Tab-separated table of C-alpha atoms and ligand atoms in Angstrom:
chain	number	residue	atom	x	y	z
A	1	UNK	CA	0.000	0.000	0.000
A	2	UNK	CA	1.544	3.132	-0.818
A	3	UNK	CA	2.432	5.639	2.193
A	4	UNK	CA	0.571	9.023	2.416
A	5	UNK	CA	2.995	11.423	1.309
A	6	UNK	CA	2.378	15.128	3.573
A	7	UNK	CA	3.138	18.889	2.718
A	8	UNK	CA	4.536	20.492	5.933
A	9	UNK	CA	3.234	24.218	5.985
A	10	UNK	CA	4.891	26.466	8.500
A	11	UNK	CA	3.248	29.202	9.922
A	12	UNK	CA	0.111	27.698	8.263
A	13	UNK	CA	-1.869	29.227	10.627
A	14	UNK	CA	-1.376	33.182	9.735
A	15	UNK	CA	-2.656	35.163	7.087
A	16	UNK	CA	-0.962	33.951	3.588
A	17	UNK	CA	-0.323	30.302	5.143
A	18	UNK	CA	-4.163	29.394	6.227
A	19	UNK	CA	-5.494	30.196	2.724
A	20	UNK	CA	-2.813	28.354	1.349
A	21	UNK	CA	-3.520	24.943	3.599
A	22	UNK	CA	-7.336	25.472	2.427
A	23	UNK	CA	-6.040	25.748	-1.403
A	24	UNK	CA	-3.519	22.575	-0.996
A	25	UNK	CA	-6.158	20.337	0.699
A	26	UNK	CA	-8.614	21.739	-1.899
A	27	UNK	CA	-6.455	20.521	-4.649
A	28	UNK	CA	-5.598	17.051	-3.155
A	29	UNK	CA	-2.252	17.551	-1.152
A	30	UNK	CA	-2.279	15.912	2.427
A	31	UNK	CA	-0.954	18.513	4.654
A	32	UNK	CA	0.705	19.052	8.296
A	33	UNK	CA	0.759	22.042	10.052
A	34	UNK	CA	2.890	24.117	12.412
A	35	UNK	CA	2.778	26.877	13.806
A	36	UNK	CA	3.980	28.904	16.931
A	37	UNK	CA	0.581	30.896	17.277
A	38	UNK	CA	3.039	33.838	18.268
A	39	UNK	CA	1.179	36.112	15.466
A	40	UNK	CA	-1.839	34.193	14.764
A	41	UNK	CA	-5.005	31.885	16.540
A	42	UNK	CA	-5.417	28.134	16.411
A	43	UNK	CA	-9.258	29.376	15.203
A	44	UNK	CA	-7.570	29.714	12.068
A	45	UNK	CA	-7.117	26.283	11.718
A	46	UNK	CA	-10.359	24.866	13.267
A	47	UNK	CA	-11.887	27.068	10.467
A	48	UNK	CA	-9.405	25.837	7.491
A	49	UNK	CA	-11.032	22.166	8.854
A	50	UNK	CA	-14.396	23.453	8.489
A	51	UNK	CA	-14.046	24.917	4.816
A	52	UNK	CA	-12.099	21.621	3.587
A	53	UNK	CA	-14.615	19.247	5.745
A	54	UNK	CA	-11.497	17.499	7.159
A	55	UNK	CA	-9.383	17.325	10.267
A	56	UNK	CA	-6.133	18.999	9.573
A	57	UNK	CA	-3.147	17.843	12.045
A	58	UNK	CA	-1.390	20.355	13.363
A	59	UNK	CA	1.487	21.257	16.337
A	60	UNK	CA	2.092	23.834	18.368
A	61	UNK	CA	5.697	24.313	17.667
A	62	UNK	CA	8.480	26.660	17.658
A	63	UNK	CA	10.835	26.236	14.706
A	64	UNK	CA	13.557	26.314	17.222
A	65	UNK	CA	12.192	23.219	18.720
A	66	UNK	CA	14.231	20.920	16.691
A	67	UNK	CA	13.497	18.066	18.768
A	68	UNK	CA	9.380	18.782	18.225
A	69	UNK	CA	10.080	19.347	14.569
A	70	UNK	CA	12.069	16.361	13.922
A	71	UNK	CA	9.247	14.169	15.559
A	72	UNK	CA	6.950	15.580	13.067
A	73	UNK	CA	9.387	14.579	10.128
A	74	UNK	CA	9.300	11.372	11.742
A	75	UNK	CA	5.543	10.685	12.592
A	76	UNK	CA	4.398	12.389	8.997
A	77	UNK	CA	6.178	10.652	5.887
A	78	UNK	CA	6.596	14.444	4.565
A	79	UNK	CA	7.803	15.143	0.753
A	80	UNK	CA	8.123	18.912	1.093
A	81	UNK	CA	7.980	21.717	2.848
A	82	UNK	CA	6.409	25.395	2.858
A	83	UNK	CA	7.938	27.912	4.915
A	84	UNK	CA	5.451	30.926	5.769
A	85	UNK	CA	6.860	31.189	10.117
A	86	UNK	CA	8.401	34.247	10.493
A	87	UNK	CA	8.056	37.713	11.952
A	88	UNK	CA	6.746	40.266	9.197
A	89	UNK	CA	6.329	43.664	10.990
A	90	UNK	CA	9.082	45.775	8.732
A	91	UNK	CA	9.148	48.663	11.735
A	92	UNK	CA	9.165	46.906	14.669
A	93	UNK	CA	12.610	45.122	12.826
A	94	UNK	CA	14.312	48.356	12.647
A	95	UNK	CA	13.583	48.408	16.856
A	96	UNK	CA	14.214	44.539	17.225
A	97	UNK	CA	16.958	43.592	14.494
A	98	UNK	CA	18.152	40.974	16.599
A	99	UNK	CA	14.550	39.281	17.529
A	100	UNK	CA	14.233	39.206	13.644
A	101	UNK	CA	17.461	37.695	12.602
A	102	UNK	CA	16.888	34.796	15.052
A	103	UNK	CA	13.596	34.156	14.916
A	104	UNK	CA	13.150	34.360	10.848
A	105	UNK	CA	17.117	33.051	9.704
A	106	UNK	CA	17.707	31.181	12.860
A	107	UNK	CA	14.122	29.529	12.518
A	108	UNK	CA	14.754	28.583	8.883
A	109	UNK	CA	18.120	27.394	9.578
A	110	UNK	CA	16.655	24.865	12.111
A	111	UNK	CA	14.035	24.517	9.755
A	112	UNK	CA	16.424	23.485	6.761
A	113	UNK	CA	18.778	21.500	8.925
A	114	UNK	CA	15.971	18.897	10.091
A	115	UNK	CA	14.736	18.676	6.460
A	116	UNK	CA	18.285	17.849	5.418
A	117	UNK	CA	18.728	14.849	8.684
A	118	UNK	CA	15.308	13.410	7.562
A	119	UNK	CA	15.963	13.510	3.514
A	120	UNK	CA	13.468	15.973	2.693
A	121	UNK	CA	15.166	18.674	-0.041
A	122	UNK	CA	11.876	20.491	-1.306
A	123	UNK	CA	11.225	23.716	-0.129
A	124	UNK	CA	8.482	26.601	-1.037
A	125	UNK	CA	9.323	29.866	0.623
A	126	UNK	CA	7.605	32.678	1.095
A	127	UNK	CA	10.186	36.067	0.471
A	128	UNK	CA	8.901	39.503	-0.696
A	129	UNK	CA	9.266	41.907	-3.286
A	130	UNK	CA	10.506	43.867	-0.318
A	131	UNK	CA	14.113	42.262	-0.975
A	132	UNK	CA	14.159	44.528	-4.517
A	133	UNK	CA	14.448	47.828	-2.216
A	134	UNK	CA	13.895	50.782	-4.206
A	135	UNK	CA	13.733	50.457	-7.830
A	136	UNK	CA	14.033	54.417	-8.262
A	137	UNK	CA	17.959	54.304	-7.123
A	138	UNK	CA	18.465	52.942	-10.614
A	139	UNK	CA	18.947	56.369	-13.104
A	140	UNK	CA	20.422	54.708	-16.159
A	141	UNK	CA	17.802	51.489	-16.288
A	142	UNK	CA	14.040	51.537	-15.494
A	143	UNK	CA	13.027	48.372	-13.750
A	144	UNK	CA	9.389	48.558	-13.855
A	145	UNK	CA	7.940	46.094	-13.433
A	146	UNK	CA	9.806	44.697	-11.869
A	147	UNK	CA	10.911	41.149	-12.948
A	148	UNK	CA	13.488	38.621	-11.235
A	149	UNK	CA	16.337	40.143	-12.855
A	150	UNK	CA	16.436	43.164	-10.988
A	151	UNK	CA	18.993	43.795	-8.570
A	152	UNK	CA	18.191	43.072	-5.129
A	153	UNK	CA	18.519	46.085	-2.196
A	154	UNK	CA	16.664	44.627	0.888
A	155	UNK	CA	16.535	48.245	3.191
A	156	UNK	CA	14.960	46.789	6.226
A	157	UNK	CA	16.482	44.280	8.770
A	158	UNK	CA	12.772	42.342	8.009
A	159	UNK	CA	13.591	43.184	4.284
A	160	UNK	CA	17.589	41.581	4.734
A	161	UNK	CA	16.528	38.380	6.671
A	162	UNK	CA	13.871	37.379	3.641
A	163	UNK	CA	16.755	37.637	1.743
A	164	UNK	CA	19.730	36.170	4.002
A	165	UNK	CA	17.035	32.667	3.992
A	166	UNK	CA	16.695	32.845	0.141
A	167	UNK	CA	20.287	32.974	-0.011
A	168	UNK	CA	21.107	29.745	2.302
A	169	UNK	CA	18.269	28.250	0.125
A	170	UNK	CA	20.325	28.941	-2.709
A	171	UNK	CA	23.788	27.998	-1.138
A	172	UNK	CA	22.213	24.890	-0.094
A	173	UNK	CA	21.009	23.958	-3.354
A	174	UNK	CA	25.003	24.599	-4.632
A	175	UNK	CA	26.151	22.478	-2.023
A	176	UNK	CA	23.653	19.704	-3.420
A	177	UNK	CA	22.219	19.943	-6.248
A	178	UNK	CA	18.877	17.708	-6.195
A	179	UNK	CA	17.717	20.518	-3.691
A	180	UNK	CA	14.491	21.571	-5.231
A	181	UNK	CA	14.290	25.151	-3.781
A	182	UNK	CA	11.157	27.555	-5.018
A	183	UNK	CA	11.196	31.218	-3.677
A	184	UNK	CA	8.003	33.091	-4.119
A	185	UNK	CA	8.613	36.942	-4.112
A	186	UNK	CA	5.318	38.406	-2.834
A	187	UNK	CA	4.071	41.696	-3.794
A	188	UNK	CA	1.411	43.411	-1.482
A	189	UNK	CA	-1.257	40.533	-0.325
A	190	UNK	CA	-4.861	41.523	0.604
A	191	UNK	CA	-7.999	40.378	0.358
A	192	UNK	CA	-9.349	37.637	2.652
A	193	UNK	CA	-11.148	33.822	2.087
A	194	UNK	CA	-14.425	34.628	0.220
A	195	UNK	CA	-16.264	32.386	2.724
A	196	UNK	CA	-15.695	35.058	5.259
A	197	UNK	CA	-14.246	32.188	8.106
A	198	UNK	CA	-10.278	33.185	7.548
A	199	UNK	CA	-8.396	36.827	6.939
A	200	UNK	CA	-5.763	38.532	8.328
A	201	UNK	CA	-6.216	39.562	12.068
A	202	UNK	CA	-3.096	42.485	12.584
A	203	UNK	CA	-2.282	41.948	16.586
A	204	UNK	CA	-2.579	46.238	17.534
A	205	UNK	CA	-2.770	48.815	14.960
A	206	UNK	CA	-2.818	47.279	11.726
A	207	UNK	CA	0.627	48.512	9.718
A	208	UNK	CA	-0.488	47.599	6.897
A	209	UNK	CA	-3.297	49.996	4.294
A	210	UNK	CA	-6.207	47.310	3.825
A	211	UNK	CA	-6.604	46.178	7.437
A	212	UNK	CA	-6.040	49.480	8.846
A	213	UNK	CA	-9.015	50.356	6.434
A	214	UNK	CA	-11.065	47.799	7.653
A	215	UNK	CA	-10.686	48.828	11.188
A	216	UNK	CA	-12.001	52.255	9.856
A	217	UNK	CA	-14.406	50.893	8.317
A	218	UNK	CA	-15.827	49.030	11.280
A	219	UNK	CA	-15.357	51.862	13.909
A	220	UNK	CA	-11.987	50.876	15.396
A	221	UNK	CA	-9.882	53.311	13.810
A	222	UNK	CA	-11.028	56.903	13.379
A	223	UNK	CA	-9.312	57.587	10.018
A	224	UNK	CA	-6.644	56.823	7.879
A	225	UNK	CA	-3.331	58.352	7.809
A	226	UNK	CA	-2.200	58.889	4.085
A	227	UNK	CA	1.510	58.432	4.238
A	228	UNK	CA	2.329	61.075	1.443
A	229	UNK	CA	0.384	62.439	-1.179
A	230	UNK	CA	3.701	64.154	-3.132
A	231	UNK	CA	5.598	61.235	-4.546
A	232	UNK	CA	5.419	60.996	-8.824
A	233	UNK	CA	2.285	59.286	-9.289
A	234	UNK	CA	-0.896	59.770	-10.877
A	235	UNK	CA	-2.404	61.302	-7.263
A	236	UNK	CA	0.639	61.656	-5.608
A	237	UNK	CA	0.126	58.863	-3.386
A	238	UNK	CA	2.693	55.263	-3.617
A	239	UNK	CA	1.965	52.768	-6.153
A	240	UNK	CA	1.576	48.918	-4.935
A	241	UNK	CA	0.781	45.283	-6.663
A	242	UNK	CA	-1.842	44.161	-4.041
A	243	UNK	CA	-2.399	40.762	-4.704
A	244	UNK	CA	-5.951	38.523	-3.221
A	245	UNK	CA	-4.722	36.214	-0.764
A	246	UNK	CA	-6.438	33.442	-2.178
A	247	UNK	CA	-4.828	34.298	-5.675
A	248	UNK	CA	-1.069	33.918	-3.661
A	249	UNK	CA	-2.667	30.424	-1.827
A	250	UNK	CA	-2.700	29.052	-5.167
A	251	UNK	CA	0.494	30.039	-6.461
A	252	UNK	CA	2.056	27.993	-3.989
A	253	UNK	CA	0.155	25.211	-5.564
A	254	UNK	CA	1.826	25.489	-8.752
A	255	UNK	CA	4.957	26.042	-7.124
A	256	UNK	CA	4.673	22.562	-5.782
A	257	UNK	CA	3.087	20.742	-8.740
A	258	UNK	CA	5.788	22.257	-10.719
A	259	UNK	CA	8.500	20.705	-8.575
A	260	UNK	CA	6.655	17.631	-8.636
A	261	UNK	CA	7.097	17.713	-12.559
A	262	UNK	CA	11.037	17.379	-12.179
A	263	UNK	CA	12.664	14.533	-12.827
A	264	UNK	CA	13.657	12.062	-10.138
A	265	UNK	CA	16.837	13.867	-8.092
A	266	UNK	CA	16.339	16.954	-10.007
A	267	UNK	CA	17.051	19.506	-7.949
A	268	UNK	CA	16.253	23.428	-8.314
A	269	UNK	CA	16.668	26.741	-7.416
A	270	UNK	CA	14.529	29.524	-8.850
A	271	UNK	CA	12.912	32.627	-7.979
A	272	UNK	CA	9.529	33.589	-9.222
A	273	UNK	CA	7.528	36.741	-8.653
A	274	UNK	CA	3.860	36.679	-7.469
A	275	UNK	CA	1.851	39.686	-8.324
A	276	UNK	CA	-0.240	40.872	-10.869
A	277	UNK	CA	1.517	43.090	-12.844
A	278	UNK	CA	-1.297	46.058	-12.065
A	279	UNK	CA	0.002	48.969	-9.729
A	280	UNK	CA	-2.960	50.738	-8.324
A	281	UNK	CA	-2.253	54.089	-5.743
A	282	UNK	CA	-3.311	54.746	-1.966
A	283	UNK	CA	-5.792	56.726	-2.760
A	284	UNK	CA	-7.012	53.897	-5.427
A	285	UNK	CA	-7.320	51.292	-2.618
A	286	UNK	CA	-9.116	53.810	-0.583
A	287	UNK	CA	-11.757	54.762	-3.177
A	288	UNK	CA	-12.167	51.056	-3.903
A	289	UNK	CA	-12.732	49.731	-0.351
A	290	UNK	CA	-15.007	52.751	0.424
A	291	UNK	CA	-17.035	51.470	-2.090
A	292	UNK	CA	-17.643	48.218	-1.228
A	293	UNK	CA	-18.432	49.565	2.324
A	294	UNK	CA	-20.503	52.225	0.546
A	295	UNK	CA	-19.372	55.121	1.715
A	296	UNK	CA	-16.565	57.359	1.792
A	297	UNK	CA	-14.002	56.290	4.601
A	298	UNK	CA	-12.252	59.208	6.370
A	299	UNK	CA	-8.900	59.847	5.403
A	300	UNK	CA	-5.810	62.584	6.516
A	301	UNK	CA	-2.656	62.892	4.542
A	302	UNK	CA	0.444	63.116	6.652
A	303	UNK	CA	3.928	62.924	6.019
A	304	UNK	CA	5.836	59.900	4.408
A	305	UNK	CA	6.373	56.924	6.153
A	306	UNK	CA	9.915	56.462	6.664
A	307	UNK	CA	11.099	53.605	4.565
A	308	UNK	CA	8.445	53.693	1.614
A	309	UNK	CA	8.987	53.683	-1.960
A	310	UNK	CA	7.356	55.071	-4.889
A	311	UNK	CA	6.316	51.999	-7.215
A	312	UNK	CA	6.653	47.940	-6.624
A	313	UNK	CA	4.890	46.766	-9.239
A	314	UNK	CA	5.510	42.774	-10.616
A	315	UNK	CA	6.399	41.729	-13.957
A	316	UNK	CA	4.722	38.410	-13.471
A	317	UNK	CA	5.458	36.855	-16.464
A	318	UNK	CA	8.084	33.998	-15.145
A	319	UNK	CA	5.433	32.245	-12.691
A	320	UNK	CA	2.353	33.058	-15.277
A	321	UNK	CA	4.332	31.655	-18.307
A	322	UNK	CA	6.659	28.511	-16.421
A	323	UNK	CA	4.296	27.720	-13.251
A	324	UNK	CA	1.457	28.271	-15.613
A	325	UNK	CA	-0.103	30.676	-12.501
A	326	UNK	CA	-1.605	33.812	-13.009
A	327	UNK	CA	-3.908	36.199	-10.570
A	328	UNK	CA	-7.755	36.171	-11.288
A	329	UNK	CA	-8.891	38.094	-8.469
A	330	UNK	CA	-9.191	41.781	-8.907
A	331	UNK	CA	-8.090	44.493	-6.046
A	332	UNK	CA	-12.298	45.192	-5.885
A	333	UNK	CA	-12.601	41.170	-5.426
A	334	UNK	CA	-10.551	41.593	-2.263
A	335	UNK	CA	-11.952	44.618	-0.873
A	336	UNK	CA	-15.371	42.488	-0.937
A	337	UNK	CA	-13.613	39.484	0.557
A	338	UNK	CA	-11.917	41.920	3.165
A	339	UNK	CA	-15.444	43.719	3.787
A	340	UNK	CA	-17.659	40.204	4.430
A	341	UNK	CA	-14.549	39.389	6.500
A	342	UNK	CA	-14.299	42.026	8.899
A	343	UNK	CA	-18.019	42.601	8.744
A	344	UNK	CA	-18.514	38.976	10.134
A	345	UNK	CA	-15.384	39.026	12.335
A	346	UNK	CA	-15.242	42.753	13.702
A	347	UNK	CA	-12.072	41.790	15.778
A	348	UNK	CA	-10.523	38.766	13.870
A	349	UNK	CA	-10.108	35.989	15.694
A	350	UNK	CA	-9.996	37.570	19.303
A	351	UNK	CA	-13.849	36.660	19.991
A	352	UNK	CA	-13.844	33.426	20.399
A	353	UNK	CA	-17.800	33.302	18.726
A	354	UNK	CA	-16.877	30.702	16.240
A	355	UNK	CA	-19.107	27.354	16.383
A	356	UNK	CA	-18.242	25.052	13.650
A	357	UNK	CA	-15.892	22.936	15.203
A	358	UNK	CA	-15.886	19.528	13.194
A	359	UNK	CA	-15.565	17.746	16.201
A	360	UNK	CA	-18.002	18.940	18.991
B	1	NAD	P1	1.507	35.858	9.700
B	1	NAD	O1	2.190	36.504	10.842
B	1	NAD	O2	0.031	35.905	9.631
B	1	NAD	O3	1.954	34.322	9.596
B	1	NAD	C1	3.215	33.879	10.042
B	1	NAD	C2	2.962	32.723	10.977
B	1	NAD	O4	4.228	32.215	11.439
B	1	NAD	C3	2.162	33.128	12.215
B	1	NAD	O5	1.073	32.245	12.344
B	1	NAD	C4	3.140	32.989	13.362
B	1	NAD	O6	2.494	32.584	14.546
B	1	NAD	C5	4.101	31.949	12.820
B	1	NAD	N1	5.474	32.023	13.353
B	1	NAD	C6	6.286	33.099	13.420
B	1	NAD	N2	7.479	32.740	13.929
B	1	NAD	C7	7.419	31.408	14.186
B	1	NAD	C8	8.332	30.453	14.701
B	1	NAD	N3	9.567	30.788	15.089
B	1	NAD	N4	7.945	29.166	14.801
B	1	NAD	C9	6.704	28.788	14.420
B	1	NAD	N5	5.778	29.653	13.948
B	1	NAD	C10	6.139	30.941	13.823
B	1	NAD	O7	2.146	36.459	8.352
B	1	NAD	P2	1.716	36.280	6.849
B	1	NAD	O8	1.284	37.600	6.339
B	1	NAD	O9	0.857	35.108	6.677
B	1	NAD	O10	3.142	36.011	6.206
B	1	NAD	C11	3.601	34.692	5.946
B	1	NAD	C12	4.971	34.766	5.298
B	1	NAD	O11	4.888	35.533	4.110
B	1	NAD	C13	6.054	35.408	6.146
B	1	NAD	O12	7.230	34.674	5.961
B	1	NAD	C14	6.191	36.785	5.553
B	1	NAD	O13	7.510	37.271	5.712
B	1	NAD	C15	5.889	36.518	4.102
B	1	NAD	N6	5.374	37.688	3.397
B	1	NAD	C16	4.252	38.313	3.873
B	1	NAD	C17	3.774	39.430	3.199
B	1	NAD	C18	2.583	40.177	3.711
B	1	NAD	O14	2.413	41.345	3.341
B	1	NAD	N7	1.714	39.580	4.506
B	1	NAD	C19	4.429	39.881	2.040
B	1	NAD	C20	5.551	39.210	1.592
B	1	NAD	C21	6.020	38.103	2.284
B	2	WQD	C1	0.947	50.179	1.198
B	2	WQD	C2	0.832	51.638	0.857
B	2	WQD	C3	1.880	53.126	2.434
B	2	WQD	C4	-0.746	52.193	5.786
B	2	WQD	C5	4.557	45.956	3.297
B	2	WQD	C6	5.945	45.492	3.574
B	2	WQD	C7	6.385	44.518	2.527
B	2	WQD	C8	5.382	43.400	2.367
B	2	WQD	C9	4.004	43.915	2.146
B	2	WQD	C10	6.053	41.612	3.810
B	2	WQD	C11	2.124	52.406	1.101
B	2	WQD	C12	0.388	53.327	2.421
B	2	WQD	C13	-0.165	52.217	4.539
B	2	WQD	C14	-1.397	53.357	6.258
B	2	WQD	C15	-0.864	54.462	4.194
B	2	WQD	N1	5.316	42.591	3.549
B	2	WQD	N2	-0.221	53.329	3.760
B	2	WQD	N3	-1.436	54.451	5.437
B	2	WQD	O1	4.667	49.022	2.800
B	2	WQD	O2	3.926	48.373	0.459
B	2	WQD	O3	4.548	46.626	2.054
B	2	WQD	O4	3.679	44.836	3.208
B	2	WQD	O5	6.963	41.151	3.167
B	2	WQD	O6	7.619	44.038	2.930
B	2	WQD	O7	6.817	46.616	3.582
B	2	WQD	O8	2.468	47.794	2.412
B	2	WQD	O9	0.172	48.048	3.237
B	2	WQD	O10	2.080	48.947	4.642
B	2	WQD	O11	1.496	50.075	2.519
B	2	WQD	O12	-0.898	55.488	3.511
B	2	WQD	O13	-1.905	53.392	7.382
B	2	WQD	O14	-0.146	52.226	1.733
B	2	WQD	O15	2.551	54.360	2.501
B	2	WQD	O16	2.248	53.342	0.080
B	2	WQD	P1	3.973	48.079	1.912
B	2	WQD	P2	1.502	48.680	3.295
């Protein structure tokens, strides 16, 4: 009888990584999960079960508990791995570099080294467009979009660890070649699951423009702060690639299923952007999401946010053309998913109101 073979998701009980267990199970893939819950709520997970209408196993586990994480490698007969556990916040890195550097590279390098003792060499990982810095430094070349040629400027310590990891990805997959190593440069995610059971639940004030939004929208926030109406774009305010959630869950799909299409001991190291090649402004997302709410959301334009740039905007064409991926969703399909979201879960996960346990 042939063995079950697992996906082990990491941090697959956040944000980007719950959508994606819903999207793997939805496509066939057996998956473990783990997951600290030091930025997210086991809820997540009880609701994943309920939208797939199957138990999904999952640990309570540090990456740095090698000792937890090889037992998993040894219970679960595991044929790759996707590696969303890490911290994400890009200011609170500039006050913690330190916390960072462990917990993201440190995790991953416990992460990797377990992998490597238990024979397991295929790895999705989740890095950001963040690691191409600012595009306008470049005077003689315009990079826009931005494709997986461009040079790489990480600014942020959260920025350099995303790209320290996709480096010992890469070394490791010199050092042996039939490592199979996808990394998935993320543009701006949003959006939520269009069932309304999983989105992204920001611990504090939201950093981020969509779920800082929503809290507006919902009475938590009084308005938004506009970071910067004066930079060179069609209003004046940043351009971003915000991607749906659910659009990114299923990119890792064809990540996977593409690696599954190499040849026996193939190995692989490659880098593919996930966006959607459309840039739409601040005040774009604004308009959009006050739409859906149906009425105008009140907004202030400060200064600049220290840090931001004017345009990250993907050339998608390597994962739509060679992982045969492409977004469907639209920015106004997200701001509906975000809306039925936040409408139906006011504070995220923190009320514990939810009542569709499988099992009780
Ligand atoms: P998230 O915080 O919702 O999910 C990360 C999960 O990892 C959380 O559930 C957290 O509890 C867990 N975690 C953190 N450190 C851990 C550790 N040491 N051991 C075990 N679990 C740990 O964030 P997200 O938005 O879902 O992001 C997932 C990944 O995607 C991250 O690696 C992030 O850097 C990357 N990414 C996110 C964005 C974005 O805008 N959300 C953009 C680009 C890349
Ligand atoms: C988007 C735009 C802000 C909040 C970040 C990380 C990046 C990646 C994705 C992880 C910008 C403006 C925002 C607000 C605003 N994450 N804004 N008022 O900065 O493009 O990317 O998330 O890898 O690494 O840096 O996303 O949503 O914070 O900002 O005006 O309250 O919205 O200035 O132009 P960002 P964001």
């Amino acid at each position: 009888m042939a063995i079950d073979k697992y996906i082990l998701v990491t941090g697959g009980a956040g944000y980007i990584g719950s959508h994606t267990v819903v999207e793997l199970i939805q496509r066939g893939f057996k998956v473990v999960v783990i997951d600290s819950l030091v930025n997210s709520s086991y809820d997540a997970i009880v609701r994943a079960e309920y939208i797939v209408r199957s138990p999904i196993p999952f640990f309570k586990i540090d990456l740095h508990d090698k000792a937890a994480l090889n037992k998993v490698f040894d219970d679960y007969a595991i044929e790759g791995v996707i590696h969303f556990a890490a911290f994400k916040a890009v200011g609170e890195s500039a006050q913690k570099p330190l916390e960072y550097y462990e917990n993201n590279v440190g995790g991953a390098v416990a992460l990797l080294e377990v992998m490597s003792t238990h024979g397991v060499k295929t790895i999705v990982y989740s890095s950001s467009a963040t690691v191409y810095g600012d595009v306008s430094r470049f005077k003689d070349h315009n990079y826009l979009p931005i494709n997986e040629k461009c040079p790489t400027d990480p600014v942020s310590p959260y920025g350099k660890t995303k790209y320290a990891i996709e480096n010992i990805i890469a070394d490791l997959h010199s050092s042996d070649n039939s490592w199979r190593g996808a990394v998935l440069r993320y543009f701006n995610p949003i959006g939520a699951h269009p069932s309304g059971l999983l989105g992204e639940d920001p611990l504090g004030v939201p950093n981020n423009l969509l779920p800082y939004l929503a809290q507006v929208a919902v009475g938590r926030r009084d308005k938004l702060n506009v970071f910067g109406n004066d930079y060179d774009s069609r209003d004046g305010t940043p351009i971003r690639d915000y991607i749906h959630v659910v659009d990114l869950a299923q990119g890792h799909v064809a990540a996977l299923e593409y690696l599954k299409t190499l040849e026996q001991g193939q190995g692989l190291y490659r880098v593919w952007n996930l966006g959607t090649g459309k840039g739409s402004t601040v005040l774009e997302i604004h308009a959009a999401f006050s739409a859906v709410v149906g009425r105008e959301l009140p907004y202030n334009v400060v200064g600049r946010r220290a840090g931001d740039v004017l345009n990250l905007t993907a050339d998608p064409t390597r994962a739509n053309t060679e992982l045969g991926w492409k977004a469907k969703l639209t920015v106004e399909d997200a701001c509906r998913d975000l809306w039925k979201w936040t409408m139906e879960n006011p504070y995220g996960f923190q009320v514990k109101n939810f009542k569709w346990s499988l099992f009780n």
